[in-house]
Amino acid sequence: MKNNGIQLITNGKRLDGRTARDMRSIKITPNVVKNAAGSASIEWGNNKIIAAVHGPTEALPRHTANPDRAVVKCRYMMAPFSSSEEHGRAGMNRRAVEISKVTAEVFENVILLDQFPGTEISIYVEVLQSDGGTRAAGITCASVALALSGIPMKDLPYAVSVGKVGNDLILDLDKIEDNYSEADMPVAILPRTNSIVLLQMDGAMTKEQFKEGLAMVIESGKEISRIQKEAIRAAYQEPEKEKAHM
Amino acid sequence: MRTITNEFMRERIAAGIRNTKRGNMSYRKVIVNTGNLPNAEGSAEAIIGDTKVIAGIKVDASTPMPDTPEEGNLTTSAELLPMASESYDVGPPTPESVEFARVVDRGIRHGNIIDMSRLFIEAEKVWGIYLDLYVINYDGNLFDAGTLAAMAALATTRMPRFEDGKVIRDASMKRMQTGNIVTSCTFAKVLDKMLLDPDSAEESIAKARVTIANDGNELHAMQKGMGGSFSPAEINELISATFESSKELRGIIKKSIGD
């Protein structure tokens, strides 16, 4: 058991005062990297992440190109200063390689890849500050960046994690909860069909708990999707000052 | 296409007109914000025009360098993030990113910003200051943006404590003492004109580039880059221009660190 004495839930309240089904606050800012085709930053609780999309460009090296469709390349990386603890190693570790892979696979599901044969679409997720749930926040933010790049997509994926403390399921684990909970399950969903495009789990969960956890993810998705769409809309709204001139 | 644009830019610069309609010795808009990333012991973002660089500082217990057993150490690294420019790639550090980190490091290290002897903890244990520079968007003049971000982040760095063999990071951390404020000014030579704060288009047609770091009294680091050359008279002129322009930069740093 991972839980070694830290009481994560007291009288129905979590350490930061949330109830089991409360998410942390989420704020998405569009267009933060001028040189990218599309970009956004997200503040999800204490997580701060920038996602940017480049492409479609010629797939390089050439052997990675697919003559029938675009290939999606993703790099998720944590900054060496992103943790509240020690200085991290620069560069990709095995965890980052795995998260990059599953994130790329999320977006392979939604991009109309056959419109761009022989090209690559690069998605960069840079975690500047981490507090648990960075892969979910990164996917949610990269969705907005991809939409702003104008690359046609079938849907706007979002992601959030659900975990287990004792017999209670909790939504959107922060770092302490992630470290001490009995289970952690990040999920990414395509909201139009509720298709699951990312699913990872570690720890221990019953069949019923999985079902309930997934329902919590989909329920919270309404709010996450709303915030994503609001950020995209904001990118196309003219600043107040310019409006006054019209 | 590129050739035509470059030729046009050269003609305009010869006539004294820059892309952004500013004077040859003026900066684009410079913004420095500090403390955006509270997980880091120090953090700052420097924006010059469309160039954006973040500096993050972590402070860890580490082992001293063999030649300075009673002094702390500073480790500077830089990431030219692939999102920042089409010309940056994923992969190991490029000569460009290594030069960037080393030039910023030199200004900071030799500007006596940090008193390394105060970073001694106990025998074989000193504080290591890790300065990481993250280029978020590239539009020329990384060096000045990097130095601004590094300087502001260091000046607002809070020191952890070392107790019972552990590094303690908590709300009671106090700011690290810093001394001078060092800034750098970078010039590009296009035709025979000197351009302060070159943007990426200007850098792409420049023959030579020079970066000069100072603290208002003395020079602390210089780096000449690219294939071309400068005459001694030109460098002397640029040193004077640096002392003049760095006043404005020092003011921006002071404001950002609440000094």
mmCIF file of C-alpha atoms in Angstrom, chain A residues 32-36 48 50-52 54-55 57 75 77-87 90-91 124 126 128-130, chain B residues 36-41 50 52 54-58 60 79 81-86 90-91 130 132 134 136-139 169:
data_model
loop_
_atom_site.group_PDB
_atom_site.id
_atom_site.type_symbol
_atom_site.label_atom_id
_atom_site.label_comp_id
_atom_site.label_asym_id
_atom_site.label_seq_id
_atom_site.Cartn_x
_atom_site.Cartn_y
_atom_site.Cartn_z
ATOM 1 C CA VAL A 32 1.408 32.437 -26.014
ATOM 2 C CA VAL A 33 4.108 31.342 -28.498
ATOM 3 C CA LYS A 34 4.163 33.622 -31.513
ATOM 4 C CA ASN A 35 6.324 31.391 -33.720
ATOM 5 C CA ALA A 36 4.039 28.373 -33.299
ATOM 6 C CA LYS A 48 1.771 25.608 -15.307
ATOM 7 C CA ILE A 50 2.762 25.603 -22.284
ATOM 8 C CA ALA A 51 1.654 23.611 -25.325
ATOM 9 C CA ALA A 52 2.520 24.581 -28.879
ATOM 10 C CA HIS A 54 4.154 23.324 -35.344
ATOM 11 C CA GLY A 55 3.236 22.019 -38.766
ATOM 12 C CA THR A 57 5.771 20.370 -42.261
ATOM 13 C CA ARG A 75 7.391 15.825 -26.908
ATOM 14 C CA MET A 77 9.028 17.451 -21.030
ATOM 15 C CA MET A 78 9.327 18.699 -17.477
ATOM 16 C CA ALA A 79 11.542 21.711 -16.823
ATOM 17 C CA PRO A 80 14.372 21.026 -14.361
ATOM 18 C CA PHE A 81 12.925 23.781 -12.139
ATOM 19 C CA SER A 82 9.329 22.538 -12.288
ATOM 20 C CA SER A 83 9.209 20.602 -9.031
ATOM 21 C CA SER A 84 8.904 22.016 -5.523
ATOM 22 C CA GLU A 85 11.660 19.592 -4.528
ATOM 23 C CA GLU A 86 15.142 19.064 -5.945
ATOM 24 C CA HIS A 87 16.510 20.265 -9.281
ATOM 25 C CA ALA A 90 17.291 18.177 -18.025
ATOM 26 C CA GLY A 91 16.032 16.211 -20.980
ATOM 27 C CA TYR A 124 5.307 20.303 -27.713
ATOM 28 C CA GLU A 126 6.551 21.956 -21.702
ATOM 29 C CA LEU A 128 7.119 24.734 -16.237
ATOM 30 C CA GLN A 129 5.622 23.938 -12.863
ATOM 31 C CA SER A 130 4.245 20.602 -11.744
ATOM 32 C CA ASN B 36 5.718 33.297 -11.874
ATOM 33 C CA LEU B 37 6.800 29.788 -10.887
ATOM 34 C CA PRO B 38 6.707 29.489 -7.086
ATOM 35 C CA ASN B 39 7.854 25.823 -7.108
ATOM 36 C CA ALA B 40 11.236 27.141 -8.220
ATOM 37 C CA GLU B 41 13.318 28.992 -5.635
ATOM 38 C CA ASP B 50 8.621 38.773 -29.463
ATOM 39 C CA LYS B 52 10.541 35.347 -24.558
ATOM 40 C CA ILE B 54 12.125 32.081 -18.775
ATOM 41 C CA ALA B 55 14.746 31.544 -16.077
ATOM 42 C CA GLY B 56 14.143 29.045 -13.288
ATOM 43 C CA ILE B 57 16.401 28.676 -10.252
ATOM 44 C CA LYS B 58 16.608 25.627 -8.024
ATOM 45 C CA ASP B 60 20.122 22.143 -3.834
ATOM 46 C CA GLU B 79 17.040 24.841 -23.634
ATOM 47 C CA LEU B 81 12.719 24.732 -26.968
ATOM 48 C CA PRO B 82 11.619 23.406 -30.353
ATOM 49 C CA MET B 83 8.342 25.301 -29.932
ATOM 50 C CA ALA B 84 10.283 28.588 -29.900
ATOM 51 C CA SER B 85 11.402 28.513 -33.529
ATOM 52 C CA GLU B 86 11.151 26.447 -36.689
ATOM 53 C CA VAL B 90 14.599 18.302 -30.487
ATOM 54 C CA GLY B 91 17.760 16.553 -29.386
ATOM 55 C CA TYR B 130 20.969 25.692 -10.784
ATOM 56 C CA ASP B 132 17.976 26.947 -16.280
ATOM 57 C CA TYR B 134 14.050 28.222 -21.289
ATOM 58 C CA ILE B 136 9.786 29.996 -25.237
ATOM 59 C CA ASN B 137 9.771 32.150 -28.369
ATOM 60 C CA TYR B 138 12.721 33.285 -30.457
ATOM 61 C CA ASP B 139 12.895 36.601 -32.289
ATOM 62 C CA ARG B 169 11.965 24.406 1.491
#
